[in-house]
Backbone as ProteinMPNN parsed JSONL, in Angstrom:
{"seq_chain_A": "MPDREFQELEHRLLQGGIARTYVDRTILELQEHCADLEQAALAAGLSSVAARVTARAALGNEQAISAAILARPELLAWNRRWPHVAACVSSVVFVGALAEAPFVFCFHRAPDILRWSVAGALAVVLVSSLAAGLNWMITLV", "coords_chain_A": {"N_chain_A": [[40.69, 36.047, 4.935], [42.423, 35.136, 7.798], [43.858, 31.802, 8.853], [44.023, 31.274, 11.516], [42.325, 33.1, 13.057], [40.42, 32.763, 15.006], [41.991, 31.835, 17.236], [42.281, 32.076, 19.977], [39.715, 31.688, 20.881], [39.457, 28.875, 20.048], [41.501, 27.414, 21.582], [40.36, 28.002, 24.218], [37.836, 26.594, 24.172], [38.821, 24.117, 23.662], [40.363, 23.675, 26.191], [38.162, 23.828, 27.877], [36.936, 21.266, 27.376], [35.697, 20.661, 25.072], [34.822, 18.569, 22.422], [37.192, 17.916, 19.702], [36.31, 17.836, 17.147], [33.698, 19.318, 17.117], [34.786, 21.743, 17.973], [36.384, 22.401, 15.789], [34.316, 22.513, 13.699], [32.836, 24.631, 14.522], [34.683, 26.8, 14.679], [35.234, 26.947, 11.9], [32.584, 27.639, 11.194], [32.216, 29.977, 12.284], [34.162, 31.396, 11.173], [33.359, 31.327, 8.364], [30.811, 32.727, 8.493], [31.605, 35.219, 9.711], [33.116, 36.068, 7.264], [30.893, 36.247, 5.548], [29.482, 38.317, 6.713], [31.422, 40.397, 6.457], [31.421, 40.419, 3.62], [28.907, 41.426, 3.29], [29.009, 43.979, 4.608], [31.048, 45.239, 2.937], [29.551, 45.488, 0.521], [27.501, 47.112, 1.415], [28.913, 49.373, 1.211], [30.967, 49.996, 3.0], [34.329, 50.597, 4.197], [37.271, 48.327, 3.85], [38.495, 48.025, 6.282], [36.655, 48.952, 8.083], [34.663, 47.127, 7.546], [35.569, 44.842, 8.39], [35.687, 45.302, 11.181], [32.954, 45.754, 11.759], [31.949, 43.394, 10.982], [33.124, 41.88, 12.936], [32.072, 42.686, 15.332], [29.322, 42.189, 14.831], [29.418, 39.539, 15.121], [29.713, 38.934, 17.993], [31.488, 39.141, 21.314], [34.322, 36.818, 21.888], [34.069, 35.783, 24.367], [31.546, 35.541, 25.139], [30.5, 33.74, 23.019], [32.124, 31.37, 23.654], [31.338, 30.847, 26.269], [28.358, 30.168, 25.644], [28.916, 27.895, 24.141], [30.424, 26.169, 26.02], [28.462, 25.909, 27.961], [26.976, 23.684, 26.901], [26.686, 20.422, 27.722], [26.562, 18.093, 25.859], [28.325, 18.712, 23.939], [30.74, 17.926, 24.881], [33.913, 16.22, 24.917], [34.237, 12.718, 24.903], [35.69, 11.433, 26.964], [35.511, 13.399, 29.072], [32.795, 13.533, 29.521], [32.265, 11.029, 30.578], [34.247, 10.354, 32.61], [34.868, 8.054, 34.415], [34.78, 5.965, 33.025], [36.445, 6.323, 30.966], [38.897, 6.42, 32.435], [39.128, 3.702, 32.983], [39.136, 2.404, 30.556], [41.573, 3.521, 29.288], [43.387, 2.54, 31.094], [42.975, -0.334, 30.428], [43.717, -0.319, 27.84], [46.34, 0.647, 28.274], [47.388, -1.672, 29.675], [47.021, -3.713, 27.83], [48.671, -2.834, 25.659], [51.08, -2.804, 27.0], [51.592, -5.632, 27.347], [51.714, -6.415, 24.731], [53.888, -5.076, 23.695], [56.636, -6.394, 23.891], [56.529, -8.003, 21.656], [55.897, -6.537, 19.543], [58.236, -5.09, 19.433], [59.961, -7.112, 18.87], [59.255, -7.875, 16.432], [59.754, -6.212, 14.537], [62.666, -6.469, 14.645], [63.635, -8.593, 13.949], [65.8, -9.677, 12.342], [67.89, -8.872, 13.664], [67.612, -10.017, 16.177], [67.646, -12.755, 15.284], [70.464, -13.053, 14.224], [71.682, -12.524, 16.787], [70.973, -14.761, 18.55], [71.775, -16.908, 17.086], [74.402, -16.292, 17.334], [74.678, -16.396, 19.996], [74.196, -19.093, 20.405], [76.449, -20.537, 19.062], [78.42, -19.603, 20.624], [77.945, -20.775, 23.08], [78.137, -23.531, 21.994], [80.873, -23.624, 21.405], [81.942, -22.823, 23.753], [81.305, -24.981, 25.39], [82.459, -27.211, 23.96], [84.892, -26.654, 24.292], [85.275, -26.89, 27.096], [84.527, -29.495, 27.404], [86.672, -30.862, 26.038], [88.918, -29.992, 27.477], [88.213, -31.264, 29.882], [88.381, -33.906, 29.285], [90.98, -34.136, 28.808], [92.148, -33.715, 31.221], [90.975, -35.953, 32.442], [92.074, -38.076, 30.868], [94.787, -38.194, 31.514]], "CA_chain_A": [[40.478, 35.734, 6.243], [43.467, 34.388, 8.391], [43.242, 30.619, 9.338], [44.045, 31.359, 13.002], [41.532, 34.265, 13.616], [39.624, 32.367, 16.422], [42.676, 30.825, 17.966], [41.935, 31.963, 21.505], [38.344, 30.699, 21.17], [39.651, 27.499, 20.118], [42.093, 27.317, 22.847], [39.347, 28.172, 25.355], [37.145, 25.496, 23.967], [39.447, 22.795, 24.159], [40.652, 23.575, 27.429], [36.925, 23.47, 28.55], [36.943, 19.771, 27.177], [34.768, 20.317, 24.068], [35.385, 17.743, 21.428], [37.716, 18.538, 18.663], [35.34, 17.763, 15.882], [32.905, 20.412, 17.424], [35.787, 22.877, 18.073], [36.735, 22.774, 14.418], [33.136, 22.959, 12.883], [32.512, 25.853, 15.406], [35.762, 27.929, 14.19], [34.84, 27.126, 10.532], [31.463, 28.218, 10.874], [32.656, 31.358, 12.814], [35.298, 32.012, 9.892], [32.526, 31.735, 7.24], [29.692, 33.847, 8.947], [32.365, 36.484, 9.465], [33.439, 36.491, 5.647], [29.669, 36.575, 5.013], [29.061, 39.592, 7.267], [32.461, 41.287, 5.941], [31.121, 41.045, 2.303], [27.754, 42.271, 3.332], [29.31, 45.047, 4.804], [31.598, 45.855, 1.97], [28.571, 45.701, -0.468], [26.79, 48.391, 1.75], [29.84, 50.538, 0.969], [31.946, 50.32, 4.118], [35.678, 50.195, 3.574], [37.746, 47.029, 4.183], [38.765, 47.997, 7.627], [35.314, 49.173, 8.665], [33.615, 45.954, 7.335], [36.16, 43.884, 9.336], [35.22, 45.751, 12.386], [31.344, 45.581, 11.778], [31.688, 41.819, 11.047], [33.523, 41.057, 14.233], [31.052, 43.311, 16.139], [28.242, 41.463, 14.6], [29.401, 38.019, 15.793], [29.824, 39.307, 19.327], [32.712, 38.621, 21.605], [34.48, 35.38, 22.009], [33.802, 35.145, 25.646], [30.196, 35.083, 25.188], [30.528, 32.618, 22.252], [32.742, 30.184, 24.371], [30.208, 30.644, 27.492], [27.386, 29.304, 25.284], [29.459, 26.591, 23.826], [30.716, 25.365, 26.991], [27.148, 25.667, 28.79], [26.208, 22.267, 26.436], [27.482, 19.087, 27.828], [26.432, 17.217, 24.92], [29.456, 18.757, 23.184], [32.144, 17.494, 25.519], [34.425, 15.096, 24.543], [33.743, 11.747, 25.663], [36.458, 11.068, 28.265], [35.149, 14.673, 29.94], [31.443, 13.168, 29.875], [32.388, 9.847, 31.411], [35.749, 10.276, 33.197], [35.381, 7.163, 35.091], [34.872, 4.798, 31.843], [37.84, 6.896, 30.119], [40.08, 5.941, 33.008], [39.005, 2.235, 32.963], [39.341, 2.021, 29.118], [42.73, 3.835, 29.304], [43.917, 1.467, 31.772], [43.039, -1.678, 29.638], [44.496, -0.103, 26.376], [47.75, 0.595, 28.499], [47.696, -3.048, 30.073], [47.068, -4.45, 26.525], [49.695, -2.103, 25.083], [52.16, -3.187, 27.658], [51.595, -6.886, 27.109], [52.052, -6.57, 23.187], [55.333, -4.346, 23.546], [57.591, -7.158, 23.387], [56.143, -8.727, 20.328], [55.838, -5.397, 18.661], [59.617, -4.706, 19.405], [60.805, -8.036, 18.463], [58.8, -8.244, 15.174], [60.499, -5.29, 13.623], [64.106, -6.644, 14.533], [63.852, -10.159, 13.715], [67.097, -10.49, 11.815], [68.985, -8.887, 14.647], [67.353, -11.035, 17.214], [68.121, -13.998, 14.766], [71.781, -12.726, 14.371], [72.219, -12.737, 18.379], [70.641, -15.926, 18.905], [72.834, -17.682, 16.442], [75.854, -16.056, 17.898], [74.874, -17.161, 21.266], [74.184, -20.553, 20.164], [77.81, -20.741, 18.663], [79.366, -19.465, 21.578], [77.563, -21.89, 23.855], [78.844, -24.978, 21.485], [82.277, -23.442, 21.589], [82.712, -23.026, 25.113], [81.024, -26.251, 25.703], [83.364, -28.093, 23.492], [86.446, -26.371, 25.116], [85.188, -27.414, 28.419], [84.526, -31.009, 27.233], [87.978, -31.025, 25.631], [89.732, -29.937, 28.824], [87.704, -32.176, 30.978], [88.796, -35.138, 28.622], [92.381, -34.123, 28.905], [92.203, -33.878, 32.561], [90.639, -37.278, 32.667], [92.833, -39.19, 30.338], [96.12, -38.095, 31.996]], "C_chain_A": [[41.589, 34.801, 6.858], [42.916, 32.835, 8.996], [43.22, 30.677, 10.907], [43.268, 32.662, 13.644], [40.926, 33.936, 14.955], [40.468, 31.702, 17.162], [42.535, 30.933, 19.539], [40.608, 31.327, 21.841], [38.526, 29.322, 21.108], [40.386, 26.844, 21.131], [41.175, 27.112, 24.014], [38.589, 26.925, 25.314], [37.542, 24.278, 24.276], [40.17, 22.545, 25.389], [39.223, 23.255, 28.06], [36.524, 22.022, 28.46], [35.859, 19.541, 26.156], [35.525, 19.47, 23.09], [36.135, 18.413, 20.362], [37.095, 18.84, 17.319], [34.363, 19.122, 16.025], [33.554, 21.655, 17.456], [35.948, 23.322, 16.37], [35.564, 23.069, 13.579], [32.784, 24.283, 13.591], [33.455, 27.088, 14.661], [35.419, 27.981, 12.562], [33.526, 27.738, 10.336], [31.433, 29.593, 11.214], [33.337, 32.183, 11.623], [34.21, 32.47, 8.709], [31.317, 32.65, 7.461], [30.552, 35.092, 8.97], [32.623, 36.914, 8.163], [31.906, 37.049, 5.189], [29.194, 38.281, 5.257], [29.916, 40.681, 6.804], [31.761, 41.708, 4.562], [29.888, 41.83, 2.297], [27.861, 43.838, 3.736], [30.128, 45.753, 3.782], [30.333, 46.213, 0.91], [27.692, 46.796, -0.083], [27.667, 49.438, 1.717], [31.017, 51.02, 1.942], [33.544, 49.98, 3.429], [36.127, 48.693, 4.169], [37.77, 47.049, 5.589], [37.484, 48.172, 8.561], [34.476, 48.038, 8.447], [34.021, 45.025, 8.248], [35.593, 44.131, 10.842], [33.572, 45.655, 12.693], [31.132, 44.28, 11.933], [31.906, 41.453, 12.585], [32.425, 41.681, 15.273], [29.745, 42.515, 15.955], [28.185, 40.163, 15.347], [29.336, 38.228, 17.187], [31.148, 38.872, 19.756], [32.976, 37.178, 21.982], [34.179, 34.795, 23.438], [32.362, 34.631, 25.909], [29.902, 33.764, 24.101], [30.885, 31.552, 23.111], [31.857, 29.819, 25.517], [28.955, 29.85, 26.832], [27.814, 28.11, 24.985], [29.576, 25.592, 25.007], [29.62, 25.074, 28.192], [26.428, 24.13, 28.195], [27.063, 21.181, 26.796], [27.219, 18.145, 26.804], [27.571, 17.51, 23.979], [30.801, 18.389, 23.451], [32.56, 16.365, 24.841], [34.25, 13.754, 25.443], [34.403, 11.344, 26.983], [35.967, 12.352, 29.237], [33.611, 14.127, 30.443], [31.521, 12.13, 30.803], [33.753, 9.54, 31.851], [36.012, 9.042, 33.799], [35.598, 5.658, 34.056], [35.975, 5.075, 31.108], [38.994, 6.43, 31.077], [40.158, 4.447, 32.942], [39.669, 1.885, 31.387], [40.867, 2.565, 28.875], [43.972, 2.928, 29.984], [43.979, 0.183, 31.04], [43.791, -1.473, 28.606], [46.093, -0.031, 27.071], [48.217, -0.99, 28.986], [47.969, -3.819, 28.756], [48.548, -4.236, 25.565], [51.139, -2.8, 25.507], [52.631, -4.646, 27.497], [52.067, -7.363, 25.442], [53.379, -5.825, 22.845], [56.39, -5.257, 22.976], [57.606, -7.744, 22.063], [56.196, -7.688, 19.175], [57.72, -4.948, 18.099], [60.484, -5.58, 18.758], [60.439, -8.663, 16.852], [59.487, -7.437, 14.135], [62.021, -5.588, 13.564], [64.179, -8.109, 14.602], [65.047, -10.632, 13.307], [68.053, -9.993, 12.911], [68.762, -9.884, 16.064], [67.794, -12.484, 16.607], [69.731, -14.074, 14.835], [72.329, -13.172, 15.985], [72.169, -13.979, 19.002], [71.471, -16.954, 18.303], [74.191, -17.569, 16.929], [76.023, -16.694, 19.134], [74.728, -18.539, 21.294], [75.374, -21.112, 19.824], [78.506, -20.592, 19.813], [79.131, -20.473, 22.685], [78.329, -23.186, 23.48], [80.247, -24.609, 21.736], [82.741, -23.586, 22.928], [82.317, -24.454, 25.897], [82.024, -27.436, 25.336], [84.701, -27.881, 24.079], [86.35, -27.037, 26.366], [85.094, -28.969, 28.426], [85.993, -31.469, 26.941], [88.852, -30.837, 26.82], [89.397, -31.193, 29.784], [88.29, -33.75, 30.401], [90.365, -35.257, 28.91], [92.865, -34.305, 30.213], [91.916, -35.624, 32.96], [91.582, -38.458, 31.976], [94.294, -39.167, 30.899], [96.279, -38.805, 33.206]], "O_chain_A": [[41.653, 33.664, 6.392], [41.801, 32.689, 9.496], [42.322, 30.069, 11.49], [43.667, 33.151, 14.701], [40.929, 34.735, 15.892], [39.942, 30.86, 17.889], [42.671, 29.944, 20.26], [40.396, 30.609, 22.818], [37.949, 28.559, 21.882], [39.982, 25.768, 21.571], [41.256, 26.1, 24.71], [38.625, 26.179, 26.293], [36.92, 23.463, 24.957], [40.572, 21.42, 25.683], [39.218, 22.297, 28.832], [35.834, 21.537, 29.356], [35.159, 18.53, 26.193], [36.737, 19.623, 22.935], [35.737, 19.538, 20.061], [37.303, 19.809, 16.59], [34.297, 19.911, 15.083], [32.974, 22.642, 17.005], [35.646, 24.418, 15.897], [35.749, 23.901, 12.691], [32.331, 25.092, 12.782], [32.969, 28.112, 14.18], [35.353, 29.086, 12.023], [33.345, 28.368, 9.294], [30.738, 30.382, 10.574], [33.077, 33.331, 11.264], [34.151, 33.597, 8.219], [30.899, 33.303, 6.504], [30.21, 36.019, 8.236], [32.384, 38.086, 7.87], [31.761, 38.106, 4.576], [28.772, 39.125, 4.467], [29.435, 41.809, 6.695], [31.516, 42.878, 4.269], [29.719, 42.755, 1.504], [27.095, 44.725, 3.359], [29.919, 46.964, 3.717], [30.275, 47.385, 0.538], [27.121, 47.446, -0.959], [27.266, 50.502, 2.188], [31.758, 51.995, 1.818], [33.801, 49.299, 2.435], [35.364, 48.023, 4.866], [37.137, 46.185, 6.195], [37.36, 47.585, 9.635], [33.5, 47.94, 9.192], [33.202, 44.384, 8.907], [35.128, 43.229, 11.539], [33.115, 45.492, 13.824], [30.343, 43.847, 12.773], [31.084, 40.88, 13.3], [31.963, 40.869, 16.075], [29.119, 42.203, 16.968], [27.238, 39.751, 16.016], [28.632, 37.336, 17.66], [31.932, 38.34, 18.97], [32.075, 36.416, 22.333], [34.062, 33.59, 23.663], [32.021, 33.677, 26.609], [29.108, 32.881, 24.424], [29.995, 30.744, 23.373], [31.616, 28.636, 25.759], [28.528, 28.889, 27.472], [27.213, 27.153, 25.473], [29.026, 24.491, 25.049], [29.783, 24.277, 29.116], [25.56, 23.527, 28.826], [28.13, 21.016, 26.204], [27.877, 17.124, 26.999], [27.852, 16.612, 23.186], [31.763, 18.445, 22.685], [31.79, 15.604, 24.254], [34.135, 13.853, 26.665], [33.747, 10.973, 27.956], [36.155, 12.078, 30.423], [33.268, 14.276, 31.616], [30.883, 12.247, 31.849], [34.337, 8.527, 31.467], [37.194, 8.701, 33.856], [36.295, 4.666, 34.263], [36.548, 4.132, 30.563], [40.039, 6.056, 30.543], [41.277, 3.943, 32.845], [40.632, 1.134, 31.233], [41.451, 1.832, 28.078], [45.101, 2.705, 29.547], [45.062, -0.402, 31.032], [44.598, -2.354, 28.313], [47.008, -0.596, 26.473], [49.323, -1.427, 28.668], [48.999, -4.475, 28.602], [49.245, -5.077, 24.997], [52.026, -3.208, 24.758], [53.83, -4.926, 27.499], [52.62, -8.41, 25.106], [53.894, -5.993, 21.74], [56.955, -5.062, 21.899], [58.651, -7.943, 21.444], [56.506, -7.996, 18.024], [58.22, -4.662, 17.011], [61.51, -5.215, 18.183], [61.04, -9.547, 16.242], [59.765, -7.887, 13.023], [62.686, -5.109, 12.645], [64.889, -8.668, 15.437], [65.478, -11.724, 13.678], [69.048, -10.691, 13.106], [69.653, -10.341, 16.78], [68.263, -13.322, 17.377], [70.274, -15.014, 15.415], [73.211, -13.995, 16.233], [73.01, -14.364, 19.816], [71.869, -17.873, 19.018], [75.002, -18.494, 16.961], [77.007, -17.349, 19.476], [75.165, -19.16, 22.263], [75.526, -22.263, 20.233], [79.287, -21.504, 20.083], [80.116, -21.003, 23.2], [78.997, -23.836, 24.284], [80.861, -25.452, 22.39], [83.698, -24.282, 23.268], [82.958, -24.903, 26.847], [82.352, -28.356, 26.086], [85.498, -28.788, 24.316], [87.286, -27.744, 26.738], [85.543, -29.628, 29.364], [86.467, -32.405, 27.585], [89.588, -31.794, 27.06], [90.233, -31.929, 30.308], [88.583, -34.628, 31.212], [90.903, -36.326, 29.199], [93.885, -34.964, 30.417], [92.642, -36.31, 33.679], [91.767, -39.56, 32.493], [94.977, -40.175, 30.711], [97.373, -38.828, 33.769]]}, "name": "protein", "num_of_chains": 1, "seq": "MPDREFQELEHRLLQGGIARTYVDRTILELQEHCADLEQAALAAGLSSVAARVTARAALGNEQAISAAILARPELLAWNRRWPHVAACVSSVVFVGALAEAPFVFCFHRAPDILRWSVAGALAVVLVSSLAAGLNWMITLV"}
């Protein structure tokens, strides 16, 4: 049985807001049930093609299956069930991530930041000493 046999159904359920765990479980159960029906049809003496057609007909069409699943609001993903809460949580997560971004960026680049800090400090010392030397030369003359 191909892994992507119910790909259109999976896409329809995900677009309808059903949680990924429920979609995966539904697809797995349908594949297993289809395999069982196909094995039963083969045991009844049908050819492999006829057994496949019989099994798919016994399952029903994907539109009816998706309509039955989409009619159950308890299977919706939490961000589809409570969109206002999801918007608040995503805002808080974004603001928190935004505040921590410089620390994360700097943590992984500590050697580069240290090298540029030392180079900048040495440049300040060099320019200050040159300015002080020139100032002394002007003052002493």
